[in-house]
Every structure is written in structure tokens, then in C-alpha cells.
CSV table of C-alpha atoms in Angstrom, one decimal:
chain,number,residue,atom,x,y,z
G,1,MET,CA,-146.6,247.4,3.3
G,2,LYS,CA,-149.9,247.5,5.2
G,3,ASN,CA,-151.5,249.9,2.6
G,4,PHE,CA,-150.2,247.7,-0.2
G,5,LEU,CA,-151.7,244.6,1.3
G,6,SER,CA,-155.0,246.2,1.8
G,7,PHE,CA,-155.1,247.4,-1.7
G,8,PHE,CA,-154.1,244.0,-3.0
G,9,ILE,CA,-157.0,242.4,-1.1
G,10,CYS,CA,-159.5,244.9,-2.3
G,11,MET,CA,-158.3,244.4,-6.0
G,12,MET,CA,-158.5,240.5,-5.6
G,13,THR,CA,-162.0,240.7,-4.1
G,14,LEU,CA,-163.2,243.1,-6.9
G,15,LEU,CA,-161.6,240.8,-9.5
G,16,SER,CA,-163.3,237.8,-7.9
G,17,CYS,CA,-166.6,239.5,-8.2
G,18,GLN,CA,-166.1,240.5,-11.8
G,19,GLN,CA,-165.1,236.9,-12.7
G,20,THR,CA,-168.5,235.4,-11.3
G,21,ARG,CA,-170.3,234.0,-14.0
G,22,VAL,CA,-173.6,231.9,-14.5
G,23,PRO,CA,-172.6,228.3,-15.2
G,24,GLN,CA,-172.9,227.2,-18.8
G,25,GLN,CA,-174.1,223.6,-18.0
G,26,TYR,CA,-176.8,222.8,-15.6
G,27,ALA,CA,-179.9,220.7,-15.0
G,28,GLU,CA,-183.3,222.4,-14.8
G,29,ALA,CA,-185.1,221.9,-11.5
G,30,SER,CA,-188.9,222.2,-11.4
G,31,LEU,CA,-189.1,223.6,-7.8
G,32,LEU,CA,-188.5,227.2,-6.5
G,33,PRO,CA,-185.4,227.6,-4.2
G,34,LYS,CA,-185.8,227.7,-0.5
G,35,ILE,CA,-184.6,231.0,0.8
G,36,TYR,CA,-184.5,232.9,3.9
G,37,PRO,CA,-185.9,235.7,4.2
G,38,ASP,CA,-188.6,234.6,1.8
G,39,TYR,CA,-188.5,237.4,-1.0
G,40,ALA,CA,-190.1,235.4,-3.7
G,41,GLY,CA,-192.8,237.2,-5.4
G,42,VAL,CA,-192.8,240.3,-3.3
G,43,THR,CA,-193.2,244.0,-4.2
G,44,VAL,CA,-190.5,246.5,-3.1
G,45,PRO,CA,-190.1,250.2,-3.0
G,46,VAL,CA,-187.8,251.6,-5.6
G,47,ASN,CA,-185.5,252.9,-2.9
G,48,ILE,CA,-185.2,249.8,-0.6
G,49,ALA,CA,-181.9,248.4,0.6
G,50,PRO,CA,-180.6,245.2,-1.0
G,51,LEU,CA,-182.7,242.1,-0.3
G,52,CYS,CA,-180.0,239.9,1.0
G,53,PHE,CA,-181.1,236.3,1.5
G,54,GLU,CA,-179.5,232.7,2.1
G,55,LEU,CA,-180.0,229.6,0.0
G,56,LEU,CA,-181.4,226.9,2.3
G,57,ASN,CA,-181.3,224.1,-0.2
G,58,ASP,CA,-178.4,221.5,0.3
G,59,ALA,CA,-175.7,223.0,-1.8
G,60,ASP,CA,-171.9,223.5,-1.9
G,61,ASP,CA,-171.9,226.7,-3.9
G,62,ALA,CA,-174.4,229.0,-5.7
G,63,VAL,CA,-174.7,231.8,-8.3
G,64,THR,CA,-177.6,234.3,-8.2
G,65,ARG,CA,-178.5,236.4,-11.2
G,66,PHE,CA,-181.0,239.4,-10.9
G,67,SER,CA,-182.0,240.5,-14.3
G,68,SER,CA,-184.5,243.0,-15.7
G,69,ASP,CA,-184.8,244.4,-19.4
G,70,GLY,CA,-181.2,243.6,-20.2
G,71,ASN,CA,-179.7,244.7,-16.9
G,72,GLU,CA,-178.3,242.1,-14.6
G,73,LEU,CA,-176.6,241.8,-11.2
G,74,ILE,CA,-174.7,238.6,-10.4
G,75,CYS,CA,-173.8,237.4,-6.9
G,76,PRO,CA,-171.8,234.4,-5.8
G,77,GLY,CA,-172.2,232.2,-2.7
G,78,LEU,CA,-175.0,230.7,-0.7
G,79,LYS,CA,-175.5,234.0,1.0
G,80,VAL,CA,-176.7,236.5,-1.6
G,81,CYS,CA,-175.7,240.0,-0.7
G,82,PRO,CA,-175.8,242.3,-3.7
G,83,ASP,CA,-173.6,245.4,-3.9
G,84,ILE,CA,-175.6,248.3,-2.7
G,85,ASP,CA,-174.6,250.6,-5.5
G,86,GLU,CA,-175.3,248.0,-8.2
G,87,TRP,CA,-178.6,247.1,-6.4
G,88,HIS,CA,-179.9,250.7,-6.4
G,89,GLN,CA,-178.8,251.1,-10.2
G,90,LEU,CA,-180.9,248.0,-11.0
G,91,LEU,CA,-183.9,249.2,-8.9
G,92,SER,CA,-183.8,252.5,-10.8
G,93,LYS,CA,-183.8,250.9,-14.1
G,94,SER,CA,-186.5,248.4,-13.0
G,95,SER,CA,-188.9,250.9,-11.6
G,96,GLY,CA,-192.4,249.9,-12.5
G,97,ASN,CA,-191.2,246.5,-13.7
G,98,THR,CA,-190.2,243.1,-12.6
G,99,ILE,CA,-186.8,241.6,-11.6
G,100,CYS,CA,-186.3,238.0,-12.5
G,101,VAL,CA,-184.2,236.0,-9.9
G,102,ASP,CA,-182.2,232.9,-11.1
G,103,ILE,CA,-180.5,230.8,-8.7
G,104,PHE,CA,-177.9,228.2,-9.7
G,105,ALA,CA,-176.7,225.8,-7.1
G,106,GLN,CA,-173.8,223.3,-7.2
G,107,LYS,CA,-173.8,220.1,-5.5
G,108,ASP,CA,-171.0,217.3,-6.0
G,109,SER,CA,-169.7,219.3,-9.0
G,110,GLN,CA,-173.2,219.3,-10.7
G,111,TRP,CA,-175.1,222.5,-11.3
G,112,ILE,CA,-178.9,222.9,-11.1
G,113,HIS,CA,-181.1,225.8,-12.1
G,114,PHE,CA,-184.0,226.4,-9.7
G,115,LYS,CA,-187.3,227.6,-11.0
G,116,PRO,CA,-186.9,231.5,-11.3
G,117,PHE,CA,-189.0,233.9,-9.2
G,118,SER,CA,-189.7,237.5,-9.6
G,119,ILE,CA,-189.5,240.8,-7.5
G,120,GLN,CA,-191.8,243.5,-8.4
G,121,VAL,CA,-190.2,247.0,-8.1
G,122,SER,CA,-192.8,249.6,-7.4
G,123,ALA,CA,-192.3,253.2,-8.5
G,124,ASP,CA,-193.8,254.2,-5.2
G,125,SER,CA,-190.9,254.9,-2.7
G,126,ILE,CA,-191.1,254.5,1.0
G,127,ASP,CA,-190.0,256.9,3.7
G,128,PRO,CA,-186.3,256.5,4.0
G,129,TRP,CA,-186.0,255.9,7.9
G,130,ILE,CA,-187.8,253.8,10.5
G,131,SER,CA,-187.5,253.6,14.2
G,132,TYR,CA,-188.4,250.7,16.6
G,133,ARG,CA,-187.9,249.5,20.1
G,134,LEU,CA,-185.7,246.5,20.4
G,135,ILE,CA,-186.7,244.5,23.4
G,136,SER,CA,-186.4,241.0,24.8
G,137,PRO,CA,-189.7,239.0,24.1
G,138,SER,CA,-190.1,238.5,27.9
G,139,TYR,CA,-191.4,240.2,30.9
G,140,VAL,CA,-188.2,239.6,32.9
G,141,SER,CA,-185.5,242.0,31.2
G,142,TYR,CA,-187.6,244.9,30.0
G,143,GLU,CA,-185.0,247.4,31.2
G,144,GLU,CA,-182.5,246.2,28.7
G,145,LEU,CA,-184.0,247.9,25.7
G,146,THR,CA,-183.2,250.5,23.1
G,147,ILE,CA,-185.1,252.7,20.7
G,148,CYS,CA,-183.2,252.5,17.4
G,149,GLN,CA,-183.4,254.0,13.9
G,150,ARG,CA,-182.5,252.4,10.7
G,151,CYS,CA,-182.1,253.8,7.1
G,152,LEU,CA,-184.3,251.7,4.8
G,153,GLU,CA,-182.3,252.6,1.8
G,154,ASN,CA,-179.0,251.0,3.3
G,155,PHE,CA,-178.3,249.3,6.5
G,156,ASP,CA,-177.2,252.1,8.7
G,157,GLU,CA,-178.6,251.7,12.2
G,158,SER,CA,-178.1,253.9,15.3
G,159,VAL,CA,-179.5,254.3,18.8
G,160,ILE,CA,-182.0,257.1,19.6
G,161,TYR,CA,-182.1,256.1,23.3
G,162,ASP,CA,-180.6,253.4,25.4
G,163,ASN,CA,-182.8,252.7,28.5
G,164,MET,CA,-179.9,251.7,30.6
G,165,LEU,CA,-178.6,255.2,30.5
G,166,CYS,CA,-181.0,255.9,33.3
G,167,SER,CA,-181.2,252.8,35.1
G,168,SER,CA,-179.4,251.6,38.2
G,169,GLU,CA,-179.1,248.6,40.6
G,170,THR,CA,-181.9,250.1,42.8
G,171,SER,CA,-184.1,251.9,40.3
G,172,GLY,CA,-185.1,251.0,36.8
G,173,GLN,CA,-187.3,252.4,34.2
G,174,CYS,CA,-189.1,251.5,30.9
G,175,ILE,CA,-189.0,253.8,27.8
G,176,ASN,CA,-191.6,253.4,25.2
G,177,CYS,CA,-194.2,254.9,23.0
G,178,HIS,CA,-191.9,256.9,20.5
G,179,SER,CA,-194.0,259.0,18.1
G,180,TYR,CA,-193.6,261.8,15.5
G,181,GLN,CA,-195.6,264.6,14.0
G,182,GLN,CA,-196.2,263.8,10.4
G,183,TYR,CA,-193.1,261.7,10.1
G,184,ASN,CA,-190.9,264.5,11.2
G,185,PRO,CA,-187.9,263.3,13.4
G,186,ARG,CA,-187.4,266.8,14.8
G,187,ARG,CA,-191.0,266.6,16.3
G,188,MET,CA,-190.8,263.6,18.6
G,189,GLN,CA,-192.0,262.2,21.9
G,190,LEU,CA,-190.9,259.5,24.2
G,191,HIS,CA,-192.5,258.3,27.4
G,192,ALA,CA,-190.7,256.8,30.5
G,193,ARG,CA,-192.2,254.9,33.3
G,194,HIS,CA,-191.0,254.3,36.9
G,195,ALA,CA,-187.7,255.9,37.8
G,196,HIS,CA,-187.2,259.3,36.1
G,197,GLY,CA,-190.7,258.9,34.7
G,198,GLY,CA,-192.2,261.5,32.5
G,199,THR,CA,-192.6,262.4,28.8
G,200,ILE,CA,-189.8,263.8,26.6
G,201,ILE,CA,-191.2,266.2,23.9
G,202,ALA,CA,-188.9,267.4,21.1
G,203,TYR,CA,-190.4,270.1,19.0
G,204,ASP,CA,-187.8,271.5,16.5
G,205,ASP,CA,-184.9,273.0,18.7
G,206,LYS,CA,-186.7,272.7,21.9
G,207,LEU,CA,-186.4,269.7,24.2
G,208,GLN,CA,-188.7,269.3,27.5
G,209,LYS,CA,-189.7,266.8,30.1
G,210,VAL,CA,-193.2,267.0,31.3
G,211,ASN,CA,-195.6,264.9,33.5
G,212,ILE,CA,-198.9,264.4,31.7
G,213,ALA,CA,-201.6,262.5,33.7
G,214,SER,CA,-205.4,262.3,34.1
G,215,ALA,CA,-207.3,261.9,37.2
G,216,ASP,CA,-209.6,258.9,36.8
G,217,SER,CA,-213.3,259.8,37.3
G,218,THR,CA,-213.9,256.6,39.3
G,219,SER,CA,-210.7,256.1,41.4
G,220,LYS,CA,-209.4,259.7,41.2
G,221,ARG,CA,-206.0,257.9,40.7
G,222,GLN,CA,-203.4,259.7,38.4
G,223,LEU,CA,-203.3,257.7,35.2
G,224,PRO,CA,-200.1,258.5,33.4
G,225,ALA,CA,-200.2,259.4,29.6
G,226,VAL,CA,-199.0,256.3,27.6
G,227,TYR,CA,-200.1,256.1,24.0
G,228,PRO,CA,-199.7,259.3,21.9
G,229,ALA,CA,-201.1,260.8,18.8
G,230,TRP,CA,-199.7,264.0,17.4
G,231,HIS,CA,-202.2,266.3,15.6
G,232,PRO,CA,-201.1,266.6,11.9
G,233,THR,CA,-200.8,270.4,12.0
G,234,GLU,CA,-201.4,271.9,15.6
G,235,LYS,CA,-199.0,271.7,18.5
G,236,LEU,CA,-201.2,269.3,20.2
G,237,ILE,CA,-200.9,265.6,21.3
G,238,ALA,CA,-203.8,263.3,22.1
G,239,TYR,CA,-202.9,260.6,24.8
G,240,SER,CA,-204.6,257.7,26.3
G,241,CYS,CA,-203.9,257.5,30.0
G,242,ASN,CA,-203.7,253.9,31.1
G,243,ASN,CA,-203.4,251.8,34.3
G,244,THR,CA,-201.7,249.0,32.6
G,245,VAL,CA,-201.4,245.6,34.3
G,246,GLN,CA,-200.0,242.2,33.5
G,247,SER,CA,-200.9,238.6,34.3
G,248,PHE,CA,-200.0,235.1,33.1
G,249,HIS,CA,-201.9,232.2,31.8
G,250,THR,CA,-201.2,228.7,33.1
G,251,VAL,CA,-202.9,226.6,30.4
G,252,ASP,CA,-203.5,229.0,27.4
G,253,ILE,CA,-201.1,229.0,24.5
G,254,ASP,CA,-201.0,232.8,24.9
G,255,LYS,CA,-199.1,232.9,28.1
G,256,ILE,CA,-198.8,236.6,28.9
G,257,GLU,CA,-201.9,239.0,29.2
G,258,VAL,CA,-201.6,242.7,29.2
G,259,TYR,CA,-204.6,244.9,29.7
G,260,ASP,CA,-205.9,248.1,31.2
G,261,ALA,CA,-207.6,248.3,34.5
G,262,GLN,CA,-208.6,251.9,33.6
G,263,SER,CA,-208.0,254.3,30.9
G,264,ALA,CA,-209.1,257.7,29.5
G,265,LEU,CA,-208.3,260.2,26.7
G,266,LEU,CA,-206.8,263.7,27.1
G,267,LEU,CA,-205.4,266.5,24.9
G,268,TYR,CA,-202.0,268.1,25.7
G,269,ASP,CA,-201.0,271.6,24.4
G,270,ILE,CA,-197.4,271.7,24.0
G,271,ASP,CA,-197.1,275.6,24.2
G,272,SER,CA,-199.3,276.1,27.3
G,273,GLN,CA,-198.4,272.8,28.9
G,274,LYS,CA,-202.2,272.4,29.7
G,275,THR,CA,-204.2,269.3,29.4
G,276,THR,CA,-208.0,268.9,28.8
G,277,THR,CA,-210.1,265.7,29.1
G,278,ILE,CA,-211.4,264.3,25.8
G,279,GLU,CA,-213.1,261.3,27.2
G,280,ASP,CA,-213.4,259.7,30.7
G,281,ILE,CA,-216.5,257.7,30.8
G,282,PRO,CA,-217.4,255.4,33.8
G,283,ASN,CA,-217.1,251.7,32.8
G,284,GLU,CA,-215.4,252.7,29.6
G,285,MET,CA,-211.7,252.0,28.7
G,286,SER,CA,-210.6,254.3,25.8
G,287,THR,CA,-207.1,253.9,24.3
G,288,PHE,CA,-204.8,254.0,21.2
G,289,PRO,CA,-205.9,257.5,19.8
G,290,THR,CA,-205.0,258.5,16.2
G,291,TRP,CA,-205.9,261.4,14.1
G,292,SER,CA,-207.5,261.6,10.7
G,293,PRO,CA,-205.1,263.1,8.1
G,294,ASP,CA,-207.0,266.5,8.2
G,295,GLY,CA,-206.9,266.7,11.9
G,296,ARG,CA,-210.7,266.9,12.2
G,297,TYR,CA,-211.4,263.4,13.8
G,298,LEU,CA,-209.7,261.6,16.6
G,299,TYR,CA,-210.2,257.8,16.2
G,300,TYR,CA,-209.6,255.4,19.1
G,301,SER,CA,-210.5,252.0,20.6
G,302,SER,CA,-212.9,251.7,23.5
G,303,ALA,CA,-214.2,248.8,25.6
G,304,CYS,CA,-217.1,248.8,28.0
G,305,PHE,CA,-216.3,246.8,31.1
G,306,GLU,CA,-218.3,247.1,34.3
G,307,TYR,CA,-216.7,245.6,37.5
G,308,ASP,CA,-219.1,243.7,39.8
G,309,THR,CA,-217.8,245.6,42.8
G,310,ASP,CA,-217.6,249.3,43.2
G,311,SER,CA,-213.9,249.5,42.9
G,312,ILE,CA,-211.1,248.4,40.5
G,313,ASP,CA,-210.5,244.6,41.2
G,314,LEU,CA,-207.5,243.3,39.3
G,315,GLU,CA,-208.4,239.8,40.2
G,316,GLU,CA,-211.8,240.0,38.7
G,317,LEU,CA,-210.3,241.7,35.6
G,318,THR,CA,-208.0,238.9,35.1
G,319,LEU,CA,-210.6,236.2,35.4
G,320,ARG,CA,-212.9,238.2,33.1
G,321,ALA,CA,-210.2,239.1,30.6
G,322,HIS,CA,-211.9,237.4,27.8
G,323,GLU,CA,-214.9,239.7,28.1
G,324,ILE,CA,-212.9,242.7,27.2
G,325,LYS,CA,-213.8,243.7,23.6
G,326,TYR,CA,-212.9,247.0,22.0
G,327,ASN,CA,-214.8,248.8,19.4
G,328,ILE,CA,-213.5,251.7,17.2
G,329,TRP,CA,-215.0,255.1,17.7
G,330,ARG,CA,-214.1,258.7,16.6
G,331,ARG,CA,-214.8,262.2,17.9
G,332,PRO,CA,-214.9,265.3,15.5
G,333,PHE,CA,-212.5,268.0,16.4
G,334,ASN,CA,-212.5,271.7,15.6
G,335,PRO,CA,-208.9,272.9,15.4
G,336,ASP,CA,-210.0,276.6,15.7
G,337,THR,CA,-212.0,276.1,18.9
G,338,ARG,CA,-210.1,273.0,19.9
G,339,GLN,CA,-213.5,271.4,21.0
G,340,PHE,CA,-214.5,267.9,20.4
G,341,GLY,CA,-218.0,266.6,19.5
G,342,SER,CA,-219.9,263.6,20.5
G,343,ARG,CA,-218.4,260.2,19.9
G,344,GLU,CA,-219.4,258.3,16.8
G,345,MET,CA,-219.3,254.4,16.3
G,346,VAL,CA,-216.8,253.6,13.4
G,347,PHE,CA,-216.5,249.8,13.6
G,348,CYS,CA,-218.5,247.5,16.0
G,349,ALA,CA,-216.2,244.6,16.8
G,350,ASP,CA,-217.9,243.2,20.0
G,351,THR,CA,-220.8,241.7,18.1
G,352,LEU,CA,-218.8,240.6,15.0
G,353,ARG,CA,-219.3,236.9,14.2
G,354,LEU,CA,-216.5,235.3,12.4
G,355,ASN,CA,-217.4,231.7,12.6
G,356,ASP,CA,-219.7,229.3,14.4
G,357,MET,CA,-217.3,229.0,17.3
G,358,GLU,CA,-216.6,232.7,18.0
G,359,GLU,CA,-218.8,235.7,18.6
G,360,GLY,CA,-217.6,239.1,19.5
G,361,GLN,CA,-214.2,240.4,18.7
G,362,SER,CA,-211.8,243.2,19.8
G,363,ALA,CA,-210.5,246.0,17.5
G,364,THR,CA,-207.5,247.9,18.5
G,365,LEU,CA,-204.6,250.1,17.0
G,366,PRO,CA,-206.7,252.0,14.4
G,367,ARG,CA,-204.6,254.0,11.8
G,368,VAL,CA,-206.0,256.1,9.0
G,369,SER,CA,-204.3,256.1,5.6
G,370,PRO,CA,-202.8,259.6,4.5
G,371,ASP,CA,-205.6,260.0,1.9
G,372,GLY,CA,-208.3,259.4,4.5
G,373,ARG,CA,-209.7,256.4,2.5
G,374,TRP,CA,-208.7,253.5,4.7
G,375,LEU,CA,-208.7,252.6,8.4
G,376,MET,CA,-206.3,249.6,9.3
G,377,PHE,CA,-206.7,248.1,12.7
G,378,THR,CA,-205.8,244.8,14.5
G,379,LEU,CA,-208.6,242.4,15.3
G,380,GLY,CA,-208.4,239.7,17.9
G,381,GLU,CA,-210.9,237.7,20.0
G,382,TYR,CA,-210.5,239.9,23.1
G,383,GLY,CA,-208.2,242.4,24.8
G,384,THR,CA,-206.1,245.2,23.8
G,385,PHE,CA,-202.5,244.0,23.8
G,386,HIS,CA,-202.8,241.9,20.5
G,387,ILE,CA,-199.0,241.3,20.1
G,388,TRP,CA,-199.4,238.4,22.6
G,389,HIS,CA,-202.5,237.0,20.9
G,390,ARG,CA,-201.8,234.5,18.1
G,391,ASP,CA,-205.2,234.9,16.5
G,392,ALA,CA,-204.6,238.8,16.0
G,393,ASP,CA,-204.8,239.9,12.3
G,394,LEU,CA,-204.7,243.1,10.3
G,395,TRP,CA,-208.1,244.3,9.0
G,396,LEU,CA,-208.9,247.1,6.5
G,397,LEU,CA,-212.0,249.3,6.7
G,398,ASP,CA,-213.1,251.4,3.7
G,399,LEU,CA,-214.2,254.6,5.2
G,400,ALA,CA,-216.1,255.5,2.1
G,401,THR,CA,-218.2,252.3,2.0
G,402,GLN,CA,-217.9,251.1,5.7
G,403,GLN,CA,-217.0,247.7,4.4
G,404,ALA,CA,-214.3,246.0,6.5
G,405,ARG,CA,-212.3,242.8,5.6
G,406,PRO,CA,-209.4,240.8,6.9
G,407,LEU,CA,-206.2,241.8,5.1
G,408,SER,CA,-205.5,238.2,4.3
G,409,GLU,CA,-202.7,239.1,1.9
G,410,CYS,CA,-200.6,240.1,4.9
G,411,ASN,CA,-202.0,237.9,7.7
G,412,SER,CA,-200.4,234.7,9.0
G,413,THR,CA,-201.2,231.9,11.5
G,414,ASN,CA,-199.5,234.0,14.1
G,415,SER,CA,-199.9,237.6,15.6
G,416,GLU,CA,-200.0,240.6,13.4
G,417,SER,CA,-200.3,243.8,15.5
G,418,TYR,CA,-198.7,247.3,15.5
G,419,HIS,CA,-198.8,249.0,12.0
G,420,THR,CA,-197.9,252.3,10.4
G,421,TRP,CA,-198.7,253.9,7.0
G,422,SER,CA,-196.0,255.4,4.8
G,423,SER,CA,-196.5,259.1,4.2
G,424,ASN,CA,-197.7,258.5,0.6
G,425,GLY,CA,-200.2,255.9,1.7
G,426,ARG,CA,-198.6,253.3,-0.6
G,427,TRP,CA,-196.9,251.2,2.0
G,428,VAL,CA,-197.5,249.9,5.5
G,429,VAL,CA,-195.1,248.3,7.9
G,430,PHE,CA,-196.4,246.0,10.7
G,431,SER,CA,-195.4,243.8,13.4
G,432,SER,CA,-195.6,240.0,12.9
G,433,ARG,CA,-194.5,236.9,14.7
G,434,ARG,CA,-195.2,234.7,11.7
G,435,TYR,CA,-191.9,232.9,11.6
G,436,ASP,CA,-191.5,231.5,15.2
G,437,GLY,CA,-194.4,232.8,17.3
G,438,VAL,CA,-191.9,234.5,19.7
G,439,PHE,CA,-189.9,237.3,17.9
G,440,THR,CA,-191.6,240.2,16.5
G,441,ARG,CA,-190.2,241.4,13.1
G,442,PRO,CA,-191.2,244.4,10.8
G,443,PHE,CA,-192.7,243.4,7.5
G,444,PHE,CA,-193.7,245.6,4.6
G,445,SER,CA,-196.5,245.5,2.1
G,446,HIS,CA,-197.6,247.7,-0.8
G,447,ILE,CA,-201.3,248.9,-0.6
G,448,ASP,CA,-202.8,250.1,-3.9
G,449,SER,CA,-205.6,252.5,-4.5
G,450,MET,CA,-208.2,249.8,-4.2
G,451,GLY,CA,-206.9,248.6,-0.9
G,452,GLN,CA,-205.2,245.5,-2.2
G,453,ALA,CA,-202.1,244.4,-0.5
G,454,THR,CA,-198.9,242.6,-1.7
G,455,LYS,CA,-197.1,239.7,-0.2
G,456,PRO,CA,-195.3,241.1,2.8
G,457,PHE,CA,-191.4,241.1,2.9
G,458,GLU,CA,-189.2,241.2,6.0
G,459,LEU,CA,-187.0,244.2,6.8
G,460,PRO,CA,-183.8,243.6,4.7
G,461,CYS,CA,-180.5,243.1,6.6
G,462,SER,CA,-176.9,243.1,5.4
G,463,ASN,CA,-176.5,239.6,7.0
G,464,PRO,CA,-179.4,237.3,6.0
G,465,GLU,CA,-179.1,235.5,9.4
G,466,HIS,CA,-179.4,238.7,11.5
G,467,HIS,CA,-182.9,238.1,12.7
G,468,LEU,CA,-182.2,234.5,13.4
G,469,GLN,CA,-179.3,235.6,15.7
G,470,LEU,CA,-180.8,238.7,17.2
G,471,LEU,CA,-182.7,237.6,20.3
G,472,LYS,CA,-184.8,240.8,20.4
G,473,SER,CA,-188.3,241.9,19.2
G,474,TYR,CA,-189.0,245.0,17.0
G,475,ASN,CA,-191.7,246.9,18.7
G,476,VAL,CA,-193.7,250.0,17.6
G,477,PRO,CA,-192.2,250.5,14.0
G,478,GLU,CA,-192.6,254.1,13.0
G,479,LEU,CA,-191.6,255.5,9.5
G,480,MET,CA,-189.8,258.8,9.4
G,481,HIS,CA,-188.6,261.3,6.7
G,482,GLY,CA,-185.1,261.3,8.3
G,483,PRO,CA,-183.0,260.3,11.3
G,484,VAL,CA,-183.4,261.7,14.8
G,485,ASP,CA,-180.3,263.8,15.6
G,486,ILE,CA,-180.7,264.1,19.3
G,487,THR,CA,-178.2,262.1,21.2
G,488,PRO,CA,-179.1,259.3,23.6
G,489,GLN,CA,-177.0,261.1,26.3
G,490,THR,CA,-179.0,264.3,25.7
G,491,ILE,CA,-182.3,262.4,26.2
G,492,ALA,CA,-180.9,260.8,29.3
G,493,SER,CA,-179.9,264.1,30.8
G,494,LYS,CA,-183.3,265.5,30.2
G,495,LEU,CA,-185.1,262.5,31.7
G,496,LYS,CA,-182.9,262.9,35.0
G,497,GLU,CA,-184.3,266.5,35.4
G,498,LYS,CA,-187.4,267.2,37.3
G,499,THR,CA,-190.7,267.4,35.4
G,500,GLN,CA,-192.1,270.8,34.5
G,501,GLN,CA,-195.5,270.0,35.8
């Protein structure tokens, strides 16, 4: 009886979907429909999951039609959730072309047809998986966080690591800075701070925990390795070693400030477990390393800051936080000798004048496109942790012409920060707080060969209201070729071990 009932319900649901039709009589509206997420006029990869959205206009019912070159997909209801198989069939048939979206809404037995909008389907696919850290947008509950992975071709999501697996009432930790070598999920690293602190490195079938740190040249304090950058071909990881501190503003609209009191760069050899110093210059704070695609340059951000006293003074640093301005540098690297050359200025931000009210900016988070043509970075008035700065925007530097410009196609009135290129260089995913100024969400944009970006679209979810209900921020979005297959319990067990050095 139970099996028959389930079969009956499935058949009735299928029949209902098949009977959904576009209304024959309706009035034309001159306005576009209000939908969330806003997918009107976006460009999407040919392999993206269904763009589910909700009609926000006052209506009792709705019918939505996706059509392209004689092919169509019709969805009933105020929440538009296309069938995943039909959606991918439509994308495949629409590759390189446009999908027209018609929404018909019913109110008091009367139907109206909103002005149609389009969705451009790019033949450029995107890497099928993404990982991110889900964390409360607050300094209070940082322990309750997870690093998750999500398939971009459907809605499958799983946990790579749950921070609470190693936390207790008396000792907690923070897990962060997940990173991969060339989008390979079998070559990954995670960093843990506080209890069970150390760095987890997975390389093919080997998993190890190591303690990577640098002795600061001024204070001789051991600075832990924080922000990583895998060399594209060698078993090497460049790290910035940071003494990260946090303070709070009382009158500034940006309430939280995160900055480095000290930082340096080092290179870690996975096989030998040896570290060598890349850069440790007095009064210079170097951070956010990233390699060029050929592995012959290491790019990074660095700020010159000289304390008035002879020692690290956190109170002084807090009071002078607006003076901290990062420029983008690079050092040539010889993979054969593993030697670095002298540093070279790539982008000078601390003298950049944007308008009559501002002089001097801060450039962080450099990332080079896979073809080596473009350098994307985040620009704000000052500081290093731009996710907390509402003025932070994405910028694009043409490495061939040395011309830089704000990526206005992607920027909003709120913060845009961490970003990652796809492996084919045609897509970028970045963090943005454009909707509410509080929660960070991943947005995607297509970048063409001339460096032009398309209107960003939010990470698709099976429930259009998912991000409105999820009280978490997405942190450090990283694209991957596939899912990480190491279990969270395996990572937790390794973290609880003593470090190998």
C-alpha cells in the first residue's frame, strides 16, 4: 500500500508538471519582474546548476517559460525551480546563445505578462566544484564553522571539515585558509590556529600535519604560516606568516578592523619539510602570496609601516590603521635553483588618487589569470582585511600594458573581496556583501579575452530563499576540478596528532 501511494503521488506530480501551460489570455506589463536572486541579464556557464528564483511581485500564482530556438522549459509557481535534467538539456541546446525568460503572474484571476529578460549561455564551462568556509559574520562564534564543498552543476553539498570536531569547552580552534594546487582536490592544505594548531597538507595519498612558522627579524617571535600559495608544478607552498590582530571601531560604519602587526614570506618544501625565507624586511609587512601560472613569479601585497617606538605597539597600530596601505609586488623565481630575485613593483596603490577626497589606496589579494594576462586584486582606502571595508572593490590590471581599472561591471556599493579565477580563465568567483552589507555570498562573472566582465550572478541554490535563511557568510571561495574525498573525521584525527616539526 505504501509503495502504491508513493507511486501515485509521483505520477500526479509528473502529470501536474506536464499540464502546466502558459496562459492564453493576459495583459502586457511594461516592467521587468522583480525576482530574487537577480538573474536578469546574466551570463552563465553551460554546465551551471538550475537558476532557481522567486517572484517578488504581488501575485497569487505564476508560470515561467524558459525558451531558446524552439526549445522551452515551463515551471509553475511563484518559486521557479527548473527540473535539473530539463535545465541541462536546455543549456546544452542553448550553448553560445540566449535563453528568453517570460514570467506570467496571476492576481485576482487576472494574468499579466512581464517584460521578458534574457540569460546568456556561454560555451565556456566552469570548474564543477567550489569550496568555501561557512562562518558567522561575527567575531563571537568563530569556532562554529565548517569548510564545505559544493557541486556547481547540481546542488550537492558536503562538509570537508567541521571545526567543532576538535573543539571542547576548555580549548577551541579556528580552521581556515584552504587551498589547492592547480584546482586539484587531492592536493590541498588547511591551517588551524590555537588548540591542535598546525597545517594539514594532503598530497595525493599522503596526509601530514606540520608546524610552519617564521622567526620575525625584529621581534624574533615565531609567526605562524597563514595565507598559502601552491606552486603550479613544484611541491612547494609559499606562505605569508602573520601576526594577525583585531580591533573595533566605535563610530566608523566599518565596525571591525583586522590587520597584521607583523608579517613575512617563506617557502615550504613538502618533501624535505624545510622552510626558507623569501622576504622579511624591517618595517615591511608582506602578505597574500600568489604564483604566476608558469611558476616563475611570486606576486604579493606589502605595506611599509614604521612604528614610532622600537617595538611592536598594538595600540599605536590601531590608532594609525588608516595609514596602512599595501602595494603589489612580485619576485622572479627559478624553479631549478629555487632562488628568488629582487622584488619589483607591480602596482603602486599608496599614491593612487581616486577623487579629490582620497589620496592613497591599499591593494590586496592579487590573483593572476591562468593565461598570465590579467591581475585581479581588491582595492580599498587602507588596510589588508577588505571584507570588512564597504569601499573595497575589485580591480583588473592588464599585465601587458600595465593599465589598471576598477572592475565596475562586478562592483557594488558594498564590499567585494576574495576572488578566484576558473582554470580556463573565463570565469571568476568573488565574495560580495552587496545585498545587505552583512553576509558574504559568492558571485560569478564571465571574463572575456579583452578583460570585460558580465553582470555577476549569485551561487544558485535549490531553494531561492536559502541565502535569506542561512545566517552564515561564505569565506574564501576556491574552485576545484572535483570533490575532496578525505573525511572530516580523518582530518580531525590528523589535527589531534603532534606536529612533525
